[in-house]
Each structure stands twice: as C-alpha cells, then as structure tokens.
Amino acid sequence: MEKVHFTEEKATMLATLYGRALDSRLERPVLGDRAADEAVKRIDFDFGKIGVNRDAAVSIVLRAKPIDAWSADFLRTHPDAIVLHLGCGMDTRFQRLAPPSTVHWYDVDYPEVVELRRKLYPAADNHTDIGTSVTDFGWLEQVPSDRPALIVAEGLTMYLTPDEGAELVRRLVAKFPSGELICDVFSRRGITLQKLNPVIRKTGATLYWGIDDPRELERHGLTLVSSLDAAHWATPDVLARLRPFTRFQLRVAKHLPMLAKMARIVRYSF
Ligand SMILES: C[S@@+](CC[C@H](N)C(=O)[O-])C[C@H]1O[C@@H](n2cnc3c(N)ncnc32)[C@H](O)[C@@H]1O
C-alpha cells in the first residue's frame, strides 16, 4: 500500500481516480477502467471522504468517455503523434487507449503525483512521465517538436489562472507543426459556484479560469472543432446504462443552458 498526503489541486486527482474505480465496479460500467480500481486498492487513503458519491462518479466517467473517443480518433489518423497528457493525475488513459508503439505518450503532472504513478503503473518504451508544473515551461524542452501533437488536459484548465492558461496554449501551439487540443473547461459561473462541488471543498483546491465561449481561445492560435456541453456527454448507448434518476437529471440539464454549459469538453485544432 502506498500512503499519500496530497492536498488542494493535487488531491483532486484521487477523486477522479475513485470515480473511475467506482464505475468499474458496476455491472454495466460506462468506462470500465479496471486499472483505476486496482490503483485505488493499492493507495492507503480514505477514499470515502473525498466527496465522490455514485452521481459524482457518473459525471467523472461521462467526461472521460468522449475525451477518450476524440483522442482515439486523432491517434487513428496520426500514428506518429506525440501525446501530451497534461494534469494527468492517476488517469490510466495510456492503458485505456493503448496507442501503437509509434506514438510517444507523455504524462505530465506535479513531481509528487508522477512519483506515485511510477510506483503503481508499469513503464512502457513509448511512455514518459514528466514531473513538473505545466506552467514551469522548461519541461517542454524534453519533448520533440517535429511531430503532430495530441494535447489532452482533463480537469486541468480550471486550476490555472487565465494568464497561465493563455500562455500555456500559446507555447503549445508555437511548439508543434500541427495538432489538436482536447480539454474540458468550466464557465465563469462554474468558477463562482466552485464551493458547491464537494471535491473542491474537501480538498481545499481553488479554481480560477472560467471560459464562457470556447472561441475565446481562438485568439491564442487555436481553431474550435467541437464543443460538447455537460448535458450532452452521454451518447444514447451510455445513457441506457445509467440509472433512471441520472437520466432524468441529464434531461433536466439539457433544458437549463446555464447548468448545461457550466462544464464543457472542447476540441481544437492548430
Ligand atoms: C481534477 S485532477 C484531474 C486528474 C486527471 N486528469 C483525471 O482526470 O483523473 C487535476 C489534476 O491537475 C493537476 N494540476 C493542477 N495544476 C497543475 C499544474 N499547474 N501543473 C501540473 N499539474 C497540475 C493536479 O495535480 C491533478 O492531478
């Protein structure tokens, strides 16, 4: 068992890991991430206190699923890609997507988080962990710049300040010949209402960057390809796997744009 002492934004990745583990224990899981559950069983931490109940677990896997699908889509057409998985936490997306050996995948998060990943997850020739803040931009020098890039950032943008986020996007766009950025964003209201989120309250994390219109990022060199608000994360086959009450909540959210647009998944090309 690995004992952990994460606080604030670093601790939030225990919540998302636990959400995926809870989903994987269901008879008809949405994501079915067994590796997440195995990791949870090897971490000495009281996951029951992190603020993730059954409903929160559903929203965590509903967000991960389309991000997996869009990422797989990019990798199918770019088998020579570099993947930057920013703010990766303990996510096992590398295992879930199992990219070909011609893809090189970088998981990037703070050093303490990466240290835990190294203890719990197997190494692979086409995989590198980088322990750094994404905003200490020197880490980018470790990554080759002559291949198309898939940049995935799930549950990260909101922890950056608007200035840090904009600078990160500009540097990523400038570094690679072409690529895609797939990430989720909160609206400004989502940032204002952050303390309603039990995980944010329990970890003591603070959210800063709210984006109301995904086209706001186009001024930093991106072109918006798709935007999916939270009420539309579940495809019909995924909806069929959810319990009736969750389906009802999602239906209600579709008719309340302020709620539906509080969290979005966005896909940009550059
Ligand atoms: C909500 S968790 C999401 C983790 C993972 N993407 C997932 O979906 O399970 C937020 C993650 O962002 C990381 N993070 C926040 N700010 C960061 C920064 N400036 N540099 C690197 N990682 C950061 C945290 O350490 C944490 O692992």
mmCIF file of C-alpha atoms and ligand atoms in Angstrom:
data_model
loop_
_atom_site.group_PDB
_atom_site.id
_atom_site.type_symbol
_atom_site.label_atom_id
_atom_site.label_comp_id
_atom_site.label_asym_id
_atom_site.label_seq_id
_atom_site.Cartn_x
_atom_site.Cartn_y
_atom_site.Cartn_z
ATOM 1 C CA MET A 1 0.000 0.000 0.000
ATOM 2 C CA GLU A 2 1.256 3.498 -0.860
ATOM 3 C CA LYS A 3 0.497 6.176 1.710
ATOM 4 C CA VAL A 4 -0.346 9.581 0.159
ATOM 5 C CA HIS A 5 -0.583 13.107 1.572
ATOM 6 C CA PHE A 6 -1.899 15.214 -1.271
ATOM 7 C CA THR A 7 -3.725 18.476 -0.683
ATOM 8 C CA GLU A 8 -5.534 21.071 -2.795
ATOM 9 C CA GLU A 9 -5.427 20.580 -6.568
ATOM 10 C CA LYS A 10 -3.121 17.549 -6.313
ATOM 11 C CA ALA A 11 -5.672 15.754 -4.122
ATOM 12 C CA THR A 12 -8.479 16.228 -6.656
ATOM 13 C CA MET A 13 -6.955 13.515 -8.839
ATOM 14 C CA LEU A 14 -7.737 10.986 -6.088
ATOM 15 C CA ALA A 15 -11.411 11.915 -6.530
ATOM 16 C CA THR A 16 -11.421 11.381 -10.296
ATOM 17 C CA LEU A 17 -9.457 8.141 -9.884
ATOM 18 C CA TYR A 18 -12.005 6.946 -7.322
ATOM 19 C CA GLY A 19 -14.916 7.925 -9.612
ATOM 20 C CA ARG A 20 -13.492 5.724 -12.376
ATOM 21 C CA ALA A 21 -12.882 2.912 -9.873
ATOM 22 C CA LEU A 22 -16.498 3.071 -8.638
ATOM 23 C CA ASP A 23 -17.768 2.948 -12.235
ATOM 24 C CA SER A 24 -15.608 -0.081 -12.979
ATOM 25 C CA ARG A 25 -17.280 -1.978 -10.122
ATOM 26 C CA LEU A 26 -20.748 -1.650 -11.715
ATOM 27 C CA GLU A 27 -22.331 -4.473 -13.638
ATOM 28 C CA ARG A 28 -22.628 -2.246 -16.729
ATOM 29 C CA PRO A 29 -19.866 0.359 -16.338
ATOM 30 C CA VAL A 30 -19.595 3.416 -18.580
ATOM 31 C CA LEU A 31 -15.797 3.412 -18.822
ATOM 32 C CA GLY A 32 -14.869 0.080 -17.204
ATOM 33 C CA ASP A 33 -11.432 1.287 -16.060
ATOM 34 C CA ARG A 34 -10.299 -1.730 -14.004
ATOM 35 C CA ALA A 35 -6.768 -0.344 -13.670
ATOM 36 C CA ALA A 36 -8.231 2.629 -11.756
ATOM 37 C CA ASP A 37 -9.788 0.256 -9.251
ATOM 38 C CA GLU A 38 -6.549 -1.679 -8.886
ATOM 39 C CA ALA A 39 -4.707 1.598 -8.199
ATOM 40 C CA VAL A 40 -7.302 2.624 -5.593
ATOM 41 C CA LYS A 41 -6.788 -0.689 -3.798
ATOM 42 C CA ARG A 42 -3.041 -0.013 -3.587
ATOM 43 C CA ILE A 43 -3.326 3.544 -2.223
ATOM 44 C CA ASP A 44 -3.553 3.943 1.546
ATOM 45 C CA PHE A 45 -6.139 6.724 1.654
ATOM 46 C CA ASP A 46 -9.720 7.038 2.904
ATOM 47 C CA PHE A 47 -11.418 7.484 -0.481
ATOM 48 C CA GLY A 48 -14.841 7.557 1.195
ATOM 49 C CA LYS A 49 -14.021 11.068 2.449
ATOM 50 C CA ILE A 50 -13.107 12.669 -0.897
ATOM 51 C CA GLY A 51 -16.655 13.732 -1.816
ATOM 52 C CA VAL A 52 -17.360 11.325 -4.682
ATOM 53 C CA ASN A 53 -20.706 9.563 -4.467
ATOM 54 C CA ARG A 54 -22.432 7.497 -7.139
ATOM 55 C CA ASP A 55 -23.676 10.564 -9.076
ATOM 56 C CA ALA A 56 -20.303 12.294 -8.988
ATOM 57 C CA ALA A 57 -18.675 9.090 -10.241
ATOM 58 C CA VAL A 58 -21.055 9.105 -13.203
ATOM 59 C CA SER A 59 -20.157 12.677 -14.151
ATOM 60 C CA ILE A 60 -16.442 11.797 -13.936
ATOM 61 C CA VAL A 61 -16.706 8.878 -16.347
ATOM 62 C CA LEU A 62 -19.148 10.708 -18.633
ATOM 63 C CA ARG A 63 -16.448 13.354 -19.083
ATOM 64 C CA ALA A 64 -13.665 10.840 -19.640
ATOM 65 C CA LYS A 65 -15.514 8.814 -22.266
ATOM 66 C CA PRO A 66 -15.823 11.433 -25.066
ATOM 67 C CA ILE A 67 -12.271 12.623 -24.342
ATOM 68 C CA ASP A 68 -11.100 9.028 -24.885
ATOM 69 C CA ALA A 69 -13.139 8.795 -28.095
ATOM 70 C CA TRP A 70 -11.824 12.071 -29.567
ATOM 71 C CA SER A 71 -8.253 11.170 -28.574
ATOM 72 C CA ALA A 72 -8.535 7.710 -30.181
ATOM 73 C CA ASP A 73 -9.903 9.388 -33.281
ATOM 74 C CA PHE A 74 -6.804 11.636 -33.545
ATOM 75 C CA LEU A 75 -4.415 8.747 -32.928
ATOM 76 C CA ARG A 76 -6.041 6.645 -35.659
ATOM 77 C CA THR A 77 -5.111 9.268 -38.254
ATOM 78 C CA HIS A 78 -1.789 10.293 -36.625
ATOM 79 C CA PRO A 79 0.102 7.098 -35.683
ATOM 80 C CA ASP A 80 3.314 9.184 -35.471
ATOM 81 C CA ALA A 81 1.881 11.604 -32.878
ATOM 82 C CA ILE A 82 3.290 12.927 -29.638
ATOM 83 C CA VAL A 83 0.684 12.898 -26.863
ATOM 84 C CA LEU A 84 0.906 15.379 -24.006
ATOM 85 C CA HIS A 85 -1.477 14.324 -21.266
ATOM 86 C CA LEU A 86 -1.417 17.381 -19.014
ATOM 87 C CA GLY A 87 -2.555 17.291 -15.386
ATOM 88 C CA CYS A 88 -2.795 13.514 -15.856
ATOM 89 C CA GLY A 89 -3.180 12.728 -12.155
ATOM 90 C CA MET A 90 -3.512 8.948 -11.811
ATOM 91 C CA ASP A 91 -5.508 8.616 -15.005
ATOM 92 C CA THR A 92 -4.852 5.395 -16.935
ATOM 93 C CA ARG A 93 -5.758 6.847 -20.336
ATOM 94 C CA PHE A 94 -2.499 5.483 -21.772
ATOM 95 C CA GLN A 95 -3.623 1.955 -20.823
ATOM 96 C CA ARG A 96 -7.211 2.551 -21.975
ATOM 97 C CA LEU A 97 -6.219 3.824 -25.424
ATOM 98 C CA ALA A 98 -3.209 1.516 -25.816
ATOM 99 C CA PRO A 99 -1.601 3.646 -28.563
ATOM 100 C CA PRO A 100 0.679 1.970 -31.128
ATOM 101 C CA SER A 101 4.412 1.907 -30.358
ATOM 102 C CA THR A 102 4.916 4.663 -32.961
ATOM 103 C CA VAL A 103 3.069 7.136 -30.717
ATOM 104 C CA HIS A 104 5.050 8.622 -27.830
ATOM 105 C CA TRP A 105 2.948 9.496 -24.810
ATOM 106 C CA TYR A 106 3.959 11.983 -22.074
ATOM 107 C CA ASP A 107 2.025 12.047 -18.788
ATOM 108 C CA VAL A 108 2.642 15.406 -17.099
ATOM 109 C CA ASP A 109 1.733 16.406 -13.538
ATOM 110 C CA TYR A 110 3.436 17.689 -10.379
ATOM 111 C CA PRO A 111 6.504 15.657 -9.241
ATOM 112 C CA GLU A 112 4.704 14.075 -6.226
ATOM 113 C CA VAL A 113 1.887 12.837 -8.463
ATOM 114 C CA VAL A 114 4.293 11.439 -11.048
ATOM 115 C CA GLU A 115 6.215 9.682 -8.264
ATOM 116 C CA LEU A 116 3.042 7.825 -7.283
ATOM 117 C CA ARG A 117 2.328 6.944 -10.916
ATOM 118 C CA ARG A 118 5.801 5.425 -11.215
ATOM 119 C CA LYS A 119 5.179 3.242 -8.158
ATOM 120 C CA LEU A 120 1.806 1.956 -9.320
ATOM 121 C CA TYR A 121 1.820 1.863 -13.114
ATOM 122 C CA PRO A 122 4.019 -0.219 -15.439
ATOM 123 C CA ALA A 123 6.649 1.502 -17.585
ATOM 124 C CA ALA A 124 6.493 1.301 -21.398
ATOM 125 C CA ASP A 125 9.007 2.161 -24.134
ATOM 126 C CA ASN A 126 6.673 4.697 -25.746
ATOM 127 C CA HIS A 127 5.697 6.363 -22.459
ATOM 128 C CA THR A 128 7.423 9.062 -20.368
ATOM 129 C CA ASP A 129 6.306 10.718 -17.121
ATOM 130 C CA ILE A 130 7.300 14.345 -16.588
ATOM 131 C CA GLY A 131 7.072 15.662 -13.022
ATOM 132 C CA THR A 132 6.564 19.433 -13.201
ATOM 133 C CA SER A 133 4.007 22.166 -13.017
ATOM 134 C CA VAL A 134 2.733 22.597 -16.577
ATOM 135 C CA THR A 135 3.358 26.318 -16.156
ATOM 136 C CA ASP A 136 7.102 25.906 -15.459
ATOM 137 C CA PHE A 137 7.527 25.898 -19.204
ATOM 138 C CA GLY A 138 11.071 24.483 -19.287
ATOM 139 C CA TRP A 139 9.579 20.940 -19.341
ATOM 140 C CA LEU A 140 8.560 21.484 -22.965
ATOM 141 C CA GLU A 141 12.230 21.200 -23.959
ATOM 142 C CA GLN A 142 12.101 17.464 -23.077
ATOM 143 C CA VAL A 143 9.523 16.890 -25.816
ATOM 144 C CA PRO A 144 10.384 16.639 -29.546
ATOM 145 C CA SER A 145 8.741 19.339 -31.635
ATOM 146 C CA ASP A 146 8.777 17.796 -35.112
ATOM 147 C CA ARG A 147 5.667 15.607 -34.893
ATOM 148 C CA PRO A 148 1.925 16.290 -34.748
ATOM 149 C CA ALA A 149 0.733 16.633 -31.166
ATOM 150 C CA LEU A 150 -2.357 15.496 -29.344
ATOM 151 C CA ILE A 151 -2.682 17.553 -26.178
ATOM 152 C CA VAL A 152 -5.203 16.271 -23.664
ATOM 153 C CA ALA A 153 -5.985 18.149 -20.463
ATOM 154 C CA GLU A 154 -8.869 16.739 -18.455
ATOM 155 C CA GLY A 155 -9.738 18.567 -15.240
ATOM 156 C CA LEU A 156 -6.763 20.940 -15.543
ATOM 157 C CA THR A 157 -7.672 24.285 -17.158
ATOM 158 C CA MET A 158 -9.798 25.495 -14.233
ATOM 159 C CA TYR A 159 -6.817 25.183 -11.821
ATOM 160 C CA LEU A 160 -4.729 27.589 -13.918
ATOM 161 C CA THR A 161 -5.107 31.348 -13.844
ATOM 162 C CA PRO A 162 -6.360 32.852 -17.130
ATOM 163 C CA ASP A 163 -2.878 34.283 -17.820
ATOM 164 C CA GLU A 164 -1.135 30.955 -17.142
ATOM 165 C CA GLY A 165 -3.650 29.092 -19.301
ATOM 166 C CA ALA A 166 -3.311 31.509 -22.219
ATOM 167 C CA GLU A 167 0.496 31.389 -22.052
ATOM 168 C CA LEU A 168 0.450 27.579 -21.953
ATOM 169 C CA VAL A 169 -1.798 27.423 -25.034
ATOM 170 C CA ARG A 170 0.386 29.905 -26.947
ATOM 171 C CA ARG A 171 3.560 27.939 -26.176
ATOM 172 C CA LEU A 172 1.993 24.598 -27.151
ATOM 173 C CA VAL A 173 0.669 25.968 -30.436
ATOM 174 C CA ALA A 174 4.068 27.520 -31.227
ATOM 175 C CA LYS A 175 5.971 24.311 -30.433
ATOM 176 C CA PHE A 176 4.368 21.772 -32.772
ATOM 177 C CA PRO A 177 3.800 21.782 -36.554
ATOM 178 C CA SER A 178 0.110 20.857 -36.053
ATOM 179 C CA GLY A 179 -2.150 19.072 -33.635
ATOM 180 C CA GLU A 180 -5.262 19.069 -31.513
ATOM 181 C CA LEU A 181 -6.046 20.224 -28.003
ATOM 182 C CA ILE A 182 -8.825 18.330 -26.219
ATOM 183 C CA CYS A 183 -9.771 19.624 -22.781
ATOM 184 C CA ASP A 184 -12.661 20.487 -20.532
ATOM 185 C CA VAL A 185 -13.478 23.988 -19.365
ATOM 186 C CA PHE A 186 -15.762 25.492 -16.721
ATOM 187 C CA SER A 187 -17.886 28.574 -17.341
ATOM 188 C CA ARG A 188 -17.235 31.678 -15.228
ATOM 189 C CA ARG A 189 -20.369 30.793 -13.247
ATOM 190 C CA GLY A 190 -18.894 27.337 -12.663
ATOM 191 C CA ILE A 191 -15.863 29.061 -11.135
ATOM 192 C CA THR A 192 -18.054 31.332 -8.980
ATOM 193 C CA LEU A 193 -20.047 28.342 -7.714
ATOM 194 C CA GLN A 194 -16.968 26.163 -7.091
ATOM 195 C CA LYS A 195 -17.654 25.664 -3.397
ATOM 196 C CA LEU A 196 -20.848 23.760 -4.280
ATOM 197 C CA ASN A 197 -18.539 20.997 -5.521
ATOM 198 C CA PRO A 198 -17.825 18.653 -2.563
ATOM 199 C CA VAL A 199 -14.425 17.605 -4.008
ATOM 200 C CA ILE A 200 -13.297 21.241 -4.158
ATOM 201 C CA ARG A 201 -14.492 21.846 -0.585
ATOM 202 C CA LYS A 202 -12.897 18.707 0.817
ATOM 203 C CA THR A 203 -9.521 19.083 -0.889
ATOM 204 C CA GLY A 204 -9.266 22.861 -0.358
ATOM 205 C CA ALA A 205 -8.464 23.337 -4.062
ATOM 206 C CA THR A 206 -9.189 26.665 -5.785
ATOM 207 C CA LEU A 207 -10.466 27.126 -9.337
ATOM 208 C CA TYR A 208 -9.537 30.259 -11.280
ATOM 209 C CA TRP A 209 -10.057 30.072 -15.041
ATOM 210 C CA GLY A 210 -13.604 30.237 -16.401
ATOM 211 C CA ILE A 211 -14.329 30.240 -20.134
ATOM 212 C CA ASP A 212 -17.869 31.113 -21.279
ATOM 213 C CA ASP A 213 -17.297 30.979 -25.015
ATOM 214 C CA PRO A 214 -14.876 28.283 -26.266
ATOM 215 C CA ARG A 215 -13.987 30.596 -29.178
ATOM 216 C CA GLU A 216 -12.202 32.819 -26.617
ATOM 217 C CA LEU A 217 -9.186 30.511 -27.032
ATOM 218 C CA GLU A 218 -9.035 31.066 -30.794
ATOM 219 C CA ARG A 219 -7.117 34.298 -30.207
ATOM 220 C CA HIS A 220 -4.207 32.148 -28.973
ATOM 221 C CA GLY A 221 -3.856 30.253 -32.265
ATOM 222 C CA LEU A 222 -6.476 27.506 -31.915
ATOM 223 C CA THR A 223 -9.461 26.713 -34.138
ATOM 224 C CA LEU A 224 -12.533 25.316 -32.424
ATOM 225 C CA VAL A 225 -13.578 21.956 -33.903
ATOM 226 C CA SER A 226 -16.243 20.716 -31.445
ATOM 227 C CA SER A 227 -17.783 21.691 -28.153
ATOM 228 C CA LEU A 228 -19.918 19.376 -26.057
ATOM 229 C CA ASP A 229 -21.700 20.719 -23.007
ATOM 230 C CA ALA A 230 -22.162 18.523 -19.947
ATOM 231 C CA ALA A 231 -25.775 17.637 -20.708
ATOM 232 C CA HIS A 232 -24.629 16.020 -23.971
ATOM 233 C CA TRP A 233 -21.675 13.950 -22.754
ATOM 234 C CA ALA A 234 -23.701 10.729 -22.662
ATOM 235 C CA THR A 235 -24.360 9.077 -26.031
ATOM 236 C CA PRO A 236 -27.602 7.024 -26.303
ATOM 237 C CA ASP A 237 -25.809 3.724 -25.568
ATOM 238 C CA VAL A 238 -24.161 5.267 -22.496
ATOM 239 C CA LEU A 239 -27.484 6.800 -21.389
ATOM 240 C CA ALA A 240 -29.052 3.350 -21.471
ATOM 241 C CA ARG A 241 -26.511 2.206 -18.876
ATOM 242 C CA LEU A 242 -27.368 4.963 -16.374
ATOM 243 C CA ARG A 243 -29.947 4.612 -13.649
ATOM 244 C CA PRO A 244 -33.316 6.353 -14.343
ATOM 245 C CA PHE A 245 -32.668 9.164 -11.833
ATOM 246 C CA THR A 246 -29.378 10.128 -13.516
ATOM 247 C CA ARG A 247 -31.056 10.066 -16.939
ATOM 248 C CA PHE A 248 -33.742 12.373 -15.547
ATOM 249 C CA GLN A 249 -31.106 14.798 -14.194
ATOM 250 C CA LEU A 250 -29.402 14.923 -17.584
ATOM 251 C CA ARG A 251 -32.728 15.594 -19.336
ATOM 252 C CA VAL A 252 -33.416 18.490 -16.973
ATOM 253 C CA ALA A 253 -29.904 19.883 -17.532
ATOM 254 C CA LYS A 254 -30.482 19.932 -21.313
ATOM 255 C CA HIS A 255 -33.273 22.474 -20.763
ATOM 256 C CA LEU A 256 -31.238 24.683 -18.414
ATOM 257 C CA PRO A 257 -28.449 26.138 -20.573
ATOM 258 C CA MET A 258 -26.770 27.866 -17.628
ATOM 259 C CA LEU A 259 -26.358 24.476 -15.933
ATOM 260 C CA ALA A 260 -25.575 22.537 -19.102
ATOM 261 C CA LYS A 261 -22.831 24.977 -20.130
ATOM 262 C CA MET A 262 -21.187 25.105 -16.704
ATOM 263 C CA ALA A 263 -18.784 22.379 -17.906
ATOM 264 C CA ARG A 264 -17.825 21.652 -21.499
ATOM 265 C CA ILE A 265 -15.463 19.395 -23.384
ATOM 266 C CA VAL A 266 -13.812 21.204 -26.258
ATOM 267 C CA ARG A 267 -11.700 20.106 -29.175
ATOM 268 C CA TYR A 268 -9.438 22.488 -31.089
ATOM 269 C CA SER A 269 -7.059 22.065 -33.972
ATOM 270 C CA PHE A 270 -3.930 24.100 -34.639
HETATM 271 C C1 LIG B 1 -9.087 17.037 -11.189
HETATM 272 S S1 LIG B 1 -7.492 16.329 -11.264
HETATM 273 C C2 LIG B 1 -7.595 15.558 -12.851
HETATM 274 C C3 LIG B 1 -6.601 14.465 -12.985
HETATM 275 C C4 LIG B 1 -6.756 13.613 -14.249
HETATM 276 N N1 LIG B 1 -6.689 14.386 -15.447
HETATM 277 C C5 LIG B 1 -8.051 12.853 -14.181
HETATM 278 O O1 LIG B 1 -8.981 13.164 -14.964
HETATM 279 O O2 LIG B 1 -8.141 11.956 -13.342
HETATM 280 C C6 LIG B 1 -6.440 17.749 -11.569
HETATM 281 C C7 LIG B 1 -5.014 17.396 -11.832
HETATM 282 O O3 LIG B 1 -4.344 18.547 -12.352
HETATM 283 C C8 LIG B 1 -3.072 18.617 -11.760
HETATM 284 N N2 LIG B 1 -2.613 20.007 -11.841
HETATM 285 C C9 LIG B 1 -3.239 21.127 -11.428
HETATM 286 N N3 LIG B 1 -2.489 22.203 -11.689
HETATM 287 C C10 LIG B 1 -1.358 21.746 -12.285
HETATM 288 C C11 LIG B 1 -0.178 22.358 -12.789
HETATM 289 N N4 LIG B 1 -0.002 23.694 -12.731
HETATM 290 N N5 LIG B 1 0.770 21.574 -13.333
HETATM 291 C C12 LIG B 1 0.632 20.227 -13.396
HETATM 292 N N6 LIG B 1 -0.468 19.592 -12.942
HETATM 293 C C13 LIG B 1 -1.437 20.341 -12.397
HETATM 294 C C14 LIG B 1 -3.285 18.138 -10.334
HETATM 295 O O4 LIG B 1 -2.070 17.759 -9.709
HETATM 296 C C15 LIG B 1 -4.245 16.982 -10.577
HETATM 297 O O5 LIG B 1 -3.556 15.792 -10.817
#
